[in-house]
CSV table of C-alpha atoms and ligand atoms in Angstrom, one decimal:
chain,number,residue,atom,x,y,z
A,1,MET,CA,48.6,66.5,77.1
A,2,LEU,CA,52.0,65.4,75.9
A,3,LYS,CA,52.8,64.3,79.1
A,4,THR,CA,49.9,61.6,79.3
A,5,VAL,CA,50.9,59.9,76.0
A,6,THR,CA,54.2,59.4,77.4
A,7,LEU,CA,53.3,58.1,80.6
A,8,TYR,CA,50.7,55.3,78.7
A,9,VAL,CA,53.1,54.7,76.3
A,10,PHE,CA,56.1,53.9,79.4
A,11,ILE,CA,53.3,52.1,81.1
A,12,GLN,CA,52.4,50.0,77.9
A,13,ALA,CA,56.4,49.1,77.3
A,14,ILE,CA,56.0,48.1,80.9
A,15,LEU,CA,53.2,45.9,81.1
A,16,GLN,CA,54.6,43.9,77.1
A,17,PHE,CA,57.9,43.5,79.1
A,18,VAL,CA,56.2,42.0,82.0
A,19,PHE,CA,53.8,39.8,80.6
A,20,THR,CA,55.4,39.0,77.0
A,21,ASP,CA,59.0,38.5,77.8
A,22,GLY,CA,59.4,35.0,79.5
A,23,ALA,CA,55.7,33.6,79.1
A,24,CYS,CA,55.0,32.6,76.2
A,25,THR,CA,52.2,34.2,73.7
A,26,MET,CA,50.5,33.2,70.4
A,27,PRO,CA,52.0,35.3,67.6
A,28,LYS,CA,50.3,39.1,67.6
A,29,ASP,CA,48.6,38.0,64.6
A,30,PHE,CA,47.1,35.4,65.8
A,31,GLN,CA,46.2,36.5,69.1
A,32,ASN,CA,42.1,36.7,69.6
A,33,SER,CA,41.2,35.7,66.1
A,34,ASP,CA,39.4,33.0,64.6
A,35,TRP,CA,40.9,31.1,61.1
A,36,LEU,CA,39.2,28.8,58.9
A,37,ASP,CA,41.9,25.5,58.5
A,38,ASN,CA,41.4,23.5,55.5
A,39,ILE,CA,42.1,20.3,57.5
A,40,ARG,CA,40.5,21.5,61.2
A,41,GLY,CA,37.7,23.7,60.2
A,42,ASN,CA,36.9,26.4,62.7
A,43,ILE,CA,40.1,27.2,64.5
A,44,THR,CA,40.3,29.9,67.2
A,45,PHE,CA,43.4,31.6,69.3
A,46,THR,CA,43.4,33.9,72.3
A,47,THR,CA,46.7,34.9,73.6
A,48,TRP,CA,48.4,31.7,74.8
A,49,LYS,CA,45.7,29.0,73.7
A,50,MET,CA,44.8,27.5,70.1
A,51,SER,CA,41.0,25.6,70.0
A,52,GLY,CA,39.6,23.3,67.4
A,53,TRP,CA,42.6,22.1,65.8
A,54,GLY,CA,41.9,18.2,66.2
A,55,PHE,CA,43.0,15.0,66.0
A,56,LYS,CA,41.7,11.9,66.9
A,57,SER,CA,43.8,9.5,68.7
A,58,VAL,CA,44.0,5.6,68.1
A,59,VAL,CA,41.6,5.3,71.3
A,60,GLY,CA,38.5,8.2,69.5
A,61,THR,CA,39.8,10.5,71.7
A,62,VAL,CA,39.9,14.1,70.5
A,63,ILE,CA,42.7,16.5,71.1
A,64,ASP,CA,42.1,19.3,70.3
A,65,GLU,CA,43.0,22.2,72.7
A,66,TRP,CA,47.0,23.4,72.6
A,67,GLU,CA,48.8,25.8,74.9
A,68,ILE,CA,51.9,27.6,73.5
A,69,VAL,CA,54.7,26.6,74.5
A,70,ASP,CA,57.6,28.2,72.7
A,71,ASN,CA,57.6,31.1,69.9
A,72,VAL,CA,61.3,32.1,70.2
A,73,ASN,CA,61.4,31.0,66.7
A,74,PHE,CA,58.6,32.4,64.6
A,75,GLU,CA,59.4,35.6,64.0
A,76,SER,CA,62.7,34.3,62.2
A,77,LYS,CA,61.6,30.5,60.7
A,78,GLY,CA,57.8,30.3,61.3
A,79,TYR,CA,58.0,27.6,63.8
A,80,LEU,CA,55.7,27.6,66.7
A,81,ALA,CA,55.7,24.7,69.5
A,82,LEU,CA,52.5,23.7,71.6
A,83,ARG,CA,51.3,21.0,74.1
A,84,SER,CA,47.8,19.6,74.3
A,85,LEU,CA,45.8,21.0,77.7
A,86,THR,CA,44.5,17.1,77.8
A,87,THR,CA,45.6,14.1,77.3
A,88,PHE,CA,44.3,10.2,76.4
A,89,LYS,CA,44.8,6.6,77.6
A,90,GLU,CA,46.2,4.1,76.2
A,91,GLN,CA,46.8,0.7,77.6
A,92,ASN,CA,46.6,2.7,80.8
A,93,LYS,CA,49.4,5.2,79.7
A,94,THR,CA,48.3,9.0,79.9
A,95,TRP,CA,50.0,10.5,76.6
A,96,TYR,CA,50.2,14.2,76.1
A,97,SER,CA,50.4,15.3,72.7
A,98,TYR,CA,52.9,17.8,71.0
A,99,VAL,CA,52.8,19.9,67.9
A,100,CYS,CA,55.5,21.7,66.1
A,101,LEU,CA,53.9,24.1,63.7
A,102,ASN,CA,56.3,25.6,60.6
A,103,PHE,CA,54.4,29.0,59.4
A,104,THR,CA,54.6,31.0,56.1
A,105,LYS,CA,52.5,34.2,55.9
A,106,VAL,CA,50.9,34.6,52.3
A,107,THR,CA,48.5,37.9,53.3
A,108,ASP,CA,47.4,39.4,55.6
A,109,PHE,CA,44.9,37.0,56.4
A,110,SER,CA,46.2,34.2,55.6
A,111,TYR,CA,49.1,31.6,56.0
A,112,MET,CA,50.4,28.5,55.0
A,113,TYR,CA,51.7,25.8,57.5
A,114,TYR,CA,53.6,22.2,57.6
A,115,GLN,CA,53.7,19.7,61.1
A,116,VAL,CA,56.9,18.8,61.6
A,117,ASN,CA,56.8,16.0,63.4
A,118,GLU,CA,56.8,11.9,62.4
A,119,PRO,CA,53.8,10.3,61.7
A,120,GLU,CA,52.6,8.7,65.3
A,121,PRO,CA,50.4,5.8,65.2
A,122,LEU,CA,48.6,6.5,68.5
A,123,ALA,CA,47.5,9.4,67.0
A,124,GLY,CA,46.1,7.7,64.3
A,125,GLY,CA,49.4,8.8,61.5
A,126,ASP,CA,48.9,12.5,62.4
A,127,ARG,CA,52.1,14.2,62.8
A,128,ILE,CA,51.9,14.5,66.3
A,129,LYS,CA,54.4,14.0,69.1
A,130,VAL,CA,53.3,12.0,72.0
A,131,PHE,CA,54.8,12.1,75.5
A,132,GLU,CA,53.9,10.3,78.8
A,133,ARG,CA,55.0,14.0,80.7
A,134,ASP,CA,53.9,17.7,80.3
A,135,ASN,CA,57.6,18.4,80.5
A,136,LEU,CA,58.5,18.8,77.1
A,137,THR,CA,58.9,22.7,76.4
A,138,SER,CA,61.7,23.9,74.4
A,139,PHE,CA,62.1,23.8,70.6
A,140,THR,CA,64.4,21.4,70.2
A,141,ASP,CA,62.1,19.0,72.3
A,142,ILE,CA,59.2,19.2,70.1
A,143,CYS,CA,60.9,20.2,66.8
A,144,ASN,CA,63.3,18.3,65.2
A,145,THR,CA,64.4,20.2,61.8
A,146,SER,CA,65.9,17.2,60.2
A,147,ILE,CA,62.5,15.9,59.1
A,148,VAL,CA,61.5,15.8,55.4
A,149,ILE,CA,58.2,16.5,55.2
A,150,PRO,CA,56.7,16.1,51.7
A,151,GLN,CA,55.8,20.3,50.4
A,152,GLN,CA,52.4,18.7,49.0
A,153,GLU,CA,51.7,18.3,52.6
A,154,PHE,CA,50.8,22.1,53.4
A,155,SER,CA,48.0,23.3,55.5
A,156,VAL,CA,46.7,26.7,54.7
A,157,MET,CA,44.7,28.7,57.4
A,158,VAL,CA,42.6,31.7,56.2
A,159,ARG,CA,41.5,34.6,58.9
A,160,LYS,CA,37.4,34.5,59.2
A,161,ASP,CA,36.8,38.4,60.7
A,162,ASN,CA,37.8,40.2,57.8
A,163,GLU,CA,37.3,41.0,54.3
A,164,ILE,CA,37.1,37.4,53.3
A,165,ASP,CA,38.2,38.0,49.3
A,166,LYS,CA,41.4,39.4,50.8
A,167,ILE,CA,42.8,35.9,50.9
A,168,ARG,CA,42.9,35.8,47.3
A,169,THR,CA,46.4,35.4,45.5
A,170,ARG,CA,47.3,35.4,42.2
A,171,CYS,CA,47.1,31.9,40.5
A,172,PRO,CA,50.3,30.4,39.4
A,173,ASP,CA,50.9,30.9,35.7
A,174,GLN,CA,50.0,27.1,34.8
A,175,LEU,CA,46.3,28.3,35.7
A,176,LEU,CA,46.7,31.4,34.1
A,177,ARG,CA,44.3,30.0,31.0
A,178,LYS,CA,40.8,29.6,29.2
A,179,PHE,CA,40.4,25.6,28.9
A,180,ASP,CA,37.8,23.2,28.0
A,181,TYR,CA,38.2,20.3,29.8
A,182,ARG,CA,36.7,16.8,29.9
A,183,TYR,CA,35.9,15.0,33.2
A,184,TYR,CA,36.8,11.7,35.2
A,185,THR,CA,35.4,10.9,38.1
A,186,SER,CA,37.3,9.1,40.9
A,187,ASP,CA,36.3,5.5,39.2
A,188,HIS,CA,37.5,7.4,35.9
A,189,THR,CA,34.2,7.5,34.3
A,190,LEU,CA,34.3,10.4,31.6
A,191,SER,CA,31.9,12.9,31.3
A,192,CYS,CA,32.1,16.3,30.1
A,193,THR,CA,32.9,15.1,26.3
A,194,GLN,CA,31.0,17.9,24.3
A,195,THR,CA,33.1,21.3,23.6
A,196,GLY,CA,31.9,24.4,25.6
A,197,ASN,CA,33.0,23.3,29.3
A,198,LEU,CA,34.5,26.7,30.3
A,199,TRP,CA,37.2,26.8,32.8
A,200,ASP,CA,38.3,30.4,33.2
A,201,VAL,CA,41.3,32.0,34.8
A,202,CYS,CA,41.8,34.7,32.4
A,203,THR,CA,39.6,37.0,33.4
A,204,ASP,CA,40.5,36.9,36.6
A,205,LYS,CA,43.6,36.1,37.6
A,206,THR,CA,43.2,35.5,41.3
A,207,MET,CA,40.1,33.0,40.9
A,208,MET,CA,38.4,30.6,38.3
A,209,LYS,CA,35.2,30.4,36.9
A,210,PHE,CA,33.5,27.7,35.9
A,211,ASN,CA,30.0,27.3,33.1
A,212,TYR,CA,28.1,24.3,34.1
A,213,THR,CA,25.6,24.9,31.0
A,214,ALA,CA,27.7,22.6,28.9
A,215,CYS,CA,28.3,20.3,31.7
A,216,ASN,CA,26.9,20.0,35.0
A,217,LYS,CA,30.2,18.0,37.1
A,218,THR,CA,30.9,20.7,39.8
A,219,MET,CA,34.4,21.6,39.4
A,220,ALA,CA,36.8,22.7,42.6
A,221,PHE,CA,34.1,20.8,44.8
A,222,SER,CA,31.8,24.3,44.1
A,223,ASN,CA,28.1,24.7,43.4
A,224,LYS,CA,28.4,28.3,42.5
A,225,GLY,CA,31.5,26.9,39.6
A,226,GLU,CA,34.1,29.8,41.7
A,227,ALA,CA,37.3,28.8,43.4
A,228,TRP,CA,40.0,31.4,44.3
A,229,CYS,CA,43.4,30.8,44.5
A,230,ILE,CA,45.3,31.0,48.0
A,231,ALA,CA,48.4,29.3,48.1
A,232,SER,CA,50.4,27.6,45.9
A,233,ILE,CA,53.6,25.6,45.1
A,234,ARG,CA,55.7,23.3,42.9
A,235,VAL,CA,57.4,20.1,43.6
A,236,ASN,CA,58.6,18.9,40.5
A,237,ALA,CA,56.8,19.4,37.4
A,238,ASP,CA,53.5,19.7,39.2
A,239,THR,CA,51.9,22.9,40.4
A,240,TYR,CA,49.4,22.3,43.5
A,241,THR,CA,47.6,25.3,44.6
A,242,MET,CA,45.0,25.5,47.2
A,243,VAL,CA,41.5,27.1,46.1
A,244,TYR,CA,38.7,28.4,48.5
A,245,ASN,CA,35.2,27.8,47.5
A,246,PRO,CA,33.3,30.7,48.1
A,247,ASP,CA,29.8,28.8,47.8
A,248,ASP,CA,27.4,29.8,50.8
A,249,VAL,CA,27.4,26.1,52.2
A,250,VAL,CA,29.6,23.3,51.7
A,251,ASP,CA,28.2,20.0,52.8
A,252,ASP,CA,31.9,18.0,52.9
A,253,ASN,CA,30.6,15.7,50.4
A,254,ASN,CA,29.9,16.7,47.3
A,255,THR,CA,31.1,20.5,48.0
A,256,PHE,CA,34.1,21.2,50.0
A,257,ARG,CA,35.5,24.7,51.4
A,258,PHE,CA,39.0,24.0,49.8
A,259,THR,CA,40.4,22.2,47.0
A,260,CYS,CA,44.0,21.2,45.9
A,261,ILE,CA,44.8,21.6,42.1
A,262,ALA,CA,47.3,19.7,40.5
A,263,ILE,CA,47.9,20.8,37.3
A,264,ALA,CA,51.0,19.9,34.9
A,265,VAL,CA,53.7,22.0,33.4
A,266,ASP,CA,52.1,22.3,30.2
A,267,SER,CA,48.6,22.7,31.9
A,268,ILE,CA,46.9,19.8,30.0
A,269,GLU,CA,46.5,17.3,32.9
A,270,ALA,CA,45.1,18.5,36.3
A,271,THR,CA,43.4,16.9,39.1
A,272,MET,CA,41.3,18.4,42.2
A,273,SER,CA,41.7,17.0,45.4
A,274,PRO,CA,38.7,17.6,48.2
A,275,GLN,CA,40.6,19.5,51.1
A,276,PHE,CA,44.1,18.9,50.8
A,277,CYS,CA,47.1,17.4,48.4
A,278,GLY,CA,47.7,14.5,48.4
A,279,VAL,CA,51.0,13.0,48.9
A,280,ASN,CA,50.3,10.9,46.0
A,281,GLN,CA,48.4,13.3,44.3
A,282,THR,CA,49.9,14.1,40.8
A,283,SER,CA,48.7,16.0,38.1
A,284,TYR,CA,47.7,12.7,36.2
A,285,SER,CA,46.8,10.8,39.2
A,286,LEU,CA,44.6,10.6,42.2
A,287,ARG,CA,45.7,10.5,46.2
A,288,THR,CA,43.8,7.7,48.1
A,289,ASP,CA,41.9,7.8,51.0
A,290,THR,CA,42.9,5.4,54.5
A,291,THR,CA,40.8,2.2,52.8
A,292,GLY,CA,42.4,2.6,49.3
A,293,LYS,CA,39.6,4.2,47.6
A,294,LYS,CA,40.5,6.7,44.9
A,295,VAL,CA,39.7,10.5,46.1
A,296,GLY,CA,38.9,13.9,43.6
A,297,ILE,CA,38.2,14.9,40.1
A,298,GLN,CA,40.3,14.2,37.0
A,299,LEU,CA,40.8,16.5,34.1
A,300,THR,CA,42.2,16.5,30.4
A,301,ASN,CA,42.3,20.1,29.4
A,302,ARG,CA,42.4,22.1,25.4
A,303,ILE,CA,43.9,25.7,26.2
A,304,LEU,CA,41.7,28.2,24.5
A,305,ALA,CA,43.6,30.8,25.7
A,306,SER,CA,46.8,31.9,28.2
A,307,THR,CA,47.4,34.7,30.2
A,308,GLY,CA,50.7,34.8,32.3
A,309,SER,CA,54.2,36.0,32.3
A,310,ALA,CA,55.0,34.4,29.4
A,311,ALA,CA,51.9,36.1,27.7
A,312,GLN,CA,52.4,39.3,29.5
A,313,LYS,CA,56.0,39.7,27.4
A,314,GLU,CA,54.2,39.3,24.5
A,315,GLU,CA,51.9,41.8,25.0
A,316,GLN,CA,54.8,44.1,25.9
A,317,THR,CA,56.7,43.9,22.8
A,318,VAL,CA,53.5,44.3,20.9
A,319,ASP,CA,51.8,47.6,21.5
A,320,VAL,CA,55.4,50.0,21.9
A,321,LYS,CA,52.7,53.2,21.4
A,322,ALA,CA,50.2,52.7,24.1
A,323,ILE,CA,53.1,51.8,26.4
A,324,ALA,CA,54.3,55.7,25.3
A,325,ILE,CA,51.1,57.1,25.9
A,326,GLY,CA,50.7,55.6,29.0
A,327,VAL,CA,53.9,56.8,30.5
A,328,THR,CA,53.3,60.4,29.1
A,329,VAL,CA,49.7,60.2,31.2
A,330,SER,CA,51.4,59.0,34.3
A,331,VAL,CA,54.4,61.4,34.2
A,332,ALA,CA,51.5,64.3,33.7
A,333,VAL,CA,49.3,62.8,36.4
A,334,ILE,CA,52.4,62.6,39.1
A,335,ALA,CA,53.3,66.3,37.8
A,336,ILE,CA,49.5,67.6,38.9
A,337,THR,CA,49.7,65.5,42.5
A,338,ILE,CA,52.9,67.4,43.3
A,339,ALA,CA,50.7,70.6,42.1
A,340,VAL,CA,47.9,70.2,44.1
A,341,ILE,CA,50.1,68.5,47.6
A,342,VAL,CA,52.4,71.8,47.2
A,343,VAL,CA,49.2,74.0,47.3
A,344,VAL,CA,47.4,72.3,50.0
A,345,ILE,CA,50.3,72.1,52.4
A,346,LYS,CA,51.1,75.5,51.5
A,347,LYS,CA,47.2,76.6,52.4
A,348,THR,CA,47.6,74.4,55.3
A,349,ARG,CA,50.2,76.0,57.0
A,350,ARG,CA,48.9,79.5,56.2
A,351,THR,CA,45.6,78.2,58.1
A,352,PHE,CA,48.0,77.5,61.1
A,353,ARG,CA,49.6,80.4,61.0
B,401,LIG,C1,32.7,26.9,61.6
B,401,LIG,O1,31.7,28.2,62.0
B,401,LIG,C2,31.5,28.7,61.0
B,401,LIG,C3,30.3,29.9,61.4
B,401,LIG,O2,31.7,31.1,61.6
B,401,LIG,C4,30.1,27.8,61.4
B,401,LIG,O3,28.9,28.7,60.5
B,401,LIG,C5,30.1,26.3,60.8
B,401,LIG,O4,29.2,25.6,60.5
B,401,LIG,C6,31.5,26.0,61.7
B,401,LIG,N1,31.9,24.7,61.3
B,401,LIG,C7,32.0,23.6,61.8
B,401,LIG,C8,32.7,22.5,61.3
B,401,LIG,O5,32.2,23.5,63.1
B,402,LIG,C1,46.2,-2.1,82.8
B,402,LIG,O1,45.9,-2.1,84.4
B,402,LIG,C2,45.1,-2.8,84.8
B,402,LIG,C3,45.4,-2.8,86.5
B,402,LIG,O2,46.4,-2.4,86.9
B,402,LIG,C4,45.8,-4.7,84.1
B,402,LIG,O3,45.2,-5.4,84.7
B,402,LIG,C5,45.7,-4.7,83.0
B,402,LIG,O4,46.5,-5.5,82.4
B,402,LIG,C6,46.4,-3.1,81.9
B,402,LIG,N1,46.4,-3.4,80.4
B,402,LIG,C7,47.5,-3.3,80.0
B,402,LIG,C8,46.9,-3.2,78.6
B,402,LIG,O5,48.3,-3.0,80.4
B,403,LIG,C1,60.9,15.2,81.7
B,403,LIG,O1,60.1,14.7,83.4
B,403,LIG,C2,60.9,12.8,83.2
B,403,LIG,C3,60.9,11.9,84.5
B,403,LIG,O2,60.6,13.3,85.9
B,403,LIG,C4,62.9,12.9,83.4
B,403,LIG,O3,63.1,11.5,83.6
B,403,LIG,C5,62.8,13.6,81.9
B,403,LIG,O4,64.1,13.9,81.6
B,403,LIG,C6,62.1,15.0,81.5
B,403,LIG,N1,62.3,15.4,80.1
B,403,LIG,C7,62.4,17.2,79.9
B,403,LIG,C8,62.8,17.5,79.1
B,403,LIG,O5,62.6,17.5,81.0
B,404,LIG,C1,60.1,25.4,56.8
B,404,LIG,O1,58.6,26.2,56.4
B,404,LIG,C2,60.5,26.5,55.5
B,404,LIG,C3,59.6,28.0,54.8
B,404,LIG,O2,58.0,27.2,54.0
B,404,LIG,C4,61.3,25.7,54.2
B,404,LIG,O3,62.0,26.6,53.6
B,404,LIG,C5,61.3,24.6,55.8
B,404,LIG,O4,62.4,24.0,54.8
B,404,LIG,C6,60.9,24.5,56.5
B,404,LIG,N1,61.1,23.6,57.6
B,404,LIG,C7,60.9,21.9,58.0
B,404,LIG,C8,61.1,21.3,58.8
B,404,LIG,O5,60.0,21.5,57.1
B,405,LIG,C1,65.4,14.0,64.3
B,405,LIG,O1,64.8,13.5,62.6
B,405,LIG,C2,65.7,12.6,62.2
B,405,LIG,C3,65.2,12.5,61.0
B,405,LIG,O2,63.8,11.6,60.4
B,405,LIG,C4,66.0,11.5,63.0
B,405,LIG,O3,66.9,10.6,62.3
B,405,LIG,C5,66.9,12.0,64.0
B,405,LIG,O4,66.9,10.7,65.2
B,405,LIG,C6,65.7,12.7,64.9
B,405,LIG,N1,65.9,14.0,66.2
B,405,LIG,C7,64.8,13.4,67.5
B,405,LIG,C8,66.2,14.3,68.1
B,405,LIG,O5,64.1,12.6,67.2
B,406,LIG,C1,27.5,29.8,30.2
B,406,LIG,O1,27.5,29.4,29.1
B,406,LIG,C2,26.3,29.4,28.2
B,406,LIG,C3,26.5,28.7,27.2
B,406,LIG,O2,27.6,28.9,26.5
B,406,LIG,C4,26.4,31.3,27.9
B,406,LIG,O3,25.1,31.2,27.2
B,406,LIG,C5,26.2,31.8,29.7
B,406,LIG,O4,26.3,32.9,29.2
B,406,LIG,C6,27.5,31.6,30.3
B,406,LIG,N1,27.2,32.0,31.6
B,406,LIG,C7,28.1,32.9,31.9
B,406,LIG,C8,27.9,32.9,33.7
B,406,LIG,O5,28.7,33.0,31.5
B,407,LIG,C1,23.4,17.3,36.0
B,407,LIG,O1,22.2,16.4,35.1
B,407,LIG,C2,22.0,15.3,35.0
B,407,LIG,C3,21.2,15.0,33.8
B,407,LIG,O2,20.3,15.7,33.5
B,407,LIG,C4,21.0,15.2,36.4
B,407,LIG,O3,20.0,13.6,36.7
B,407,LIG,C5,21.8,15.8,37.7
B,407,LIG,O4,20.7,15.9,39.0
B,407,LIG,C6,22.4,17.0,37.5
B,407,LIG,N1,23.4,17.3,38.2
B,407,LIG,C7,23.4,18.4,39.3
B,407,LIG,C8,24.5,18.5,40.1
B,407,LIG,O5,23.0,19.3,38.6
B,408,LIG,C1,27.1,12.2,49.6
B,408,LIG,O1,27.0,12.2,48.1
B,408,LIG,C2,26.4,11.0,48.0
B,408,LIG,C3,25.8,11.4,46.0
B,408,LIG,O2,25.1,12.4,46.2
B,408,LIG,C4,25.2,10.6,47.9
B,408,LIG,O3,24.5,9.4,47.8
B,408,LIG,C5,25.7,9.7,50.0
B,408,LIG,O4,24.5,9.6,50.5
B,408,LIG,C6,26.0,11.3,50.7
B,408,LIG,N1,26.6,11.0,51.8
B,408,LIG,C7,26.5,11.6,52.8
B,408,LIG,C8,27.0,11.2,54.1
B,408,LIG,O5,25.9,12.4,53.0
B,409,LIG,C1,51.5,7.0,48.9
B,409,LIG,O1,52.0,5.9,47.5
B,409,LIG,C2,53.3,5.0,48.3
B,409,LIG,C3,53.9,3.8,47.3
B,409,LIG,O2,52.7,3.9,46.6
B,409,LIG,C4,52.9,4.0,49.5
B,409,LIG,O3,53.7,3.7,50.1
B,409,LIG,C5,52.0,5.2,50.5
B,409,LIG,O4,51.8,4.5,51.3
B,409,LIG,C6,51.3,6.6,50.1
B,409,LIG,N1,50.6,7.3,50.9
B,409,LIG,C7,49.4,7.8,50.9
B,409,LIG,C8,49.1,8.7,52.2
B,409,LIG,O5,48.6,7.1,50.0
């Protein structure tokens, strides 16, 4: 039995060496899995290919099939370099597309990433590198790490074949409040002027709930009135949080799966932008689309309650007695656990003798 196992492990190691050393494969986390991307939608990885991650070239060709060409800097720095499997033609020239993605793992089921290429006119302004040949294969050919990417441009990718609510993370401190809000549409029309428009990120610190009873305008583009915190970054005075809407269906018009919330340090001003954070989105101004039209909603908040690190510190100093009781109980629980483990070990030993 032991010999079979050893042989199996040995063969596995050889196979691994033969097939992954030299040949370029996707990171283990990505292989043979389905993900949902905030901009690209459904994407699928095999051991070597990424499908569904699309952009439209300037001549309208959709490029959405990619093969991995470099992964050496993934483990240490999060970089993957990919090449398109199809080409597009423009002015009698044939173009291959390349993209350099810089990933950061957020949870076991979610990543955030940046596209580390300059905006390319032939790719409709997307951060894609185009080249007339398919012979770019090295990290330095495809990735230019000197490029400065605005931090707001982060994308997120959540894994689909897992319990989806494992992608929830603690919302940033600026959001850990109970708010009453005033709501402005993209053309700055005010509604929800009465009180009782509840935005609650206190009850569960990984998600927000909205109560539409007083004002029925959708928040975070969610019909259900719920949004989960996925990832967030701080840029200057604003915190940008990508949230996920668990509605059964979204129409990508009035409701969206992902929303970027920018909120000010004092938590008063906030904006919500569908799908992604705009470079020009701040807590007090909306991003514009390609036609120059403002996109999203704007909010002014009244804070009803707070949690987060500041509030937690207060709680800690307040109830010394409760903490003392807590510690005593914990010590007792640990002692009992150890006792139980000792007894079980002794019993197991006896049975095996
Ligand atoms: C993505 O996949 C889901 C099924 O997992 C499907 O319901 C949805 O329509 C797909 N979205 C797009 C844009 O293809
Ligand atoms: C493309 O090639 C054709 C035939 O070689 C030529 O007539 C045409 O002017 C070319 N177009 C451009 C935009 O270069
Ligand atoms: C790709 O091929 C072209 C033409 O053969 C050559 O000039 C160029 O140096 C090659 N580039 C790389 C990175 O190998
Ligand atoms: C890649 O991501 C890391 C972590 O998010 C970041 O520190 C680094 O600046 C990024 N590189 C580029 C070129 O944007
Ligand atoms: C990399 O990007 C920097 C900053 O945009 C630029 O100055 C440099 O020429 C680029 N390098 C290459 C090889 O394209
Ligand atoms: C929403 O608010 C109304 C009015 O204050 C209240 O009756 C209702 O229970 C609330 N709904 C939820 C789901 O909390
Ligand atoms: C919100 O209420 C208004 C006025 O009652 C109604 O016309 C509108 O259809 C409602 N919108 C939604 C999304 O329920
Ligand atoms: C988007 O929603 C608006 C308002 O509900 C509606 O008038 C418009 O027709 C919708 N657009 C599409 C493309 O469904
Ligand atoms: C952001 O604002 C700057 C300055 O107003 C403008 O030049 C740029 O085009 C805007 N970018 C986007 C993506 O809207």
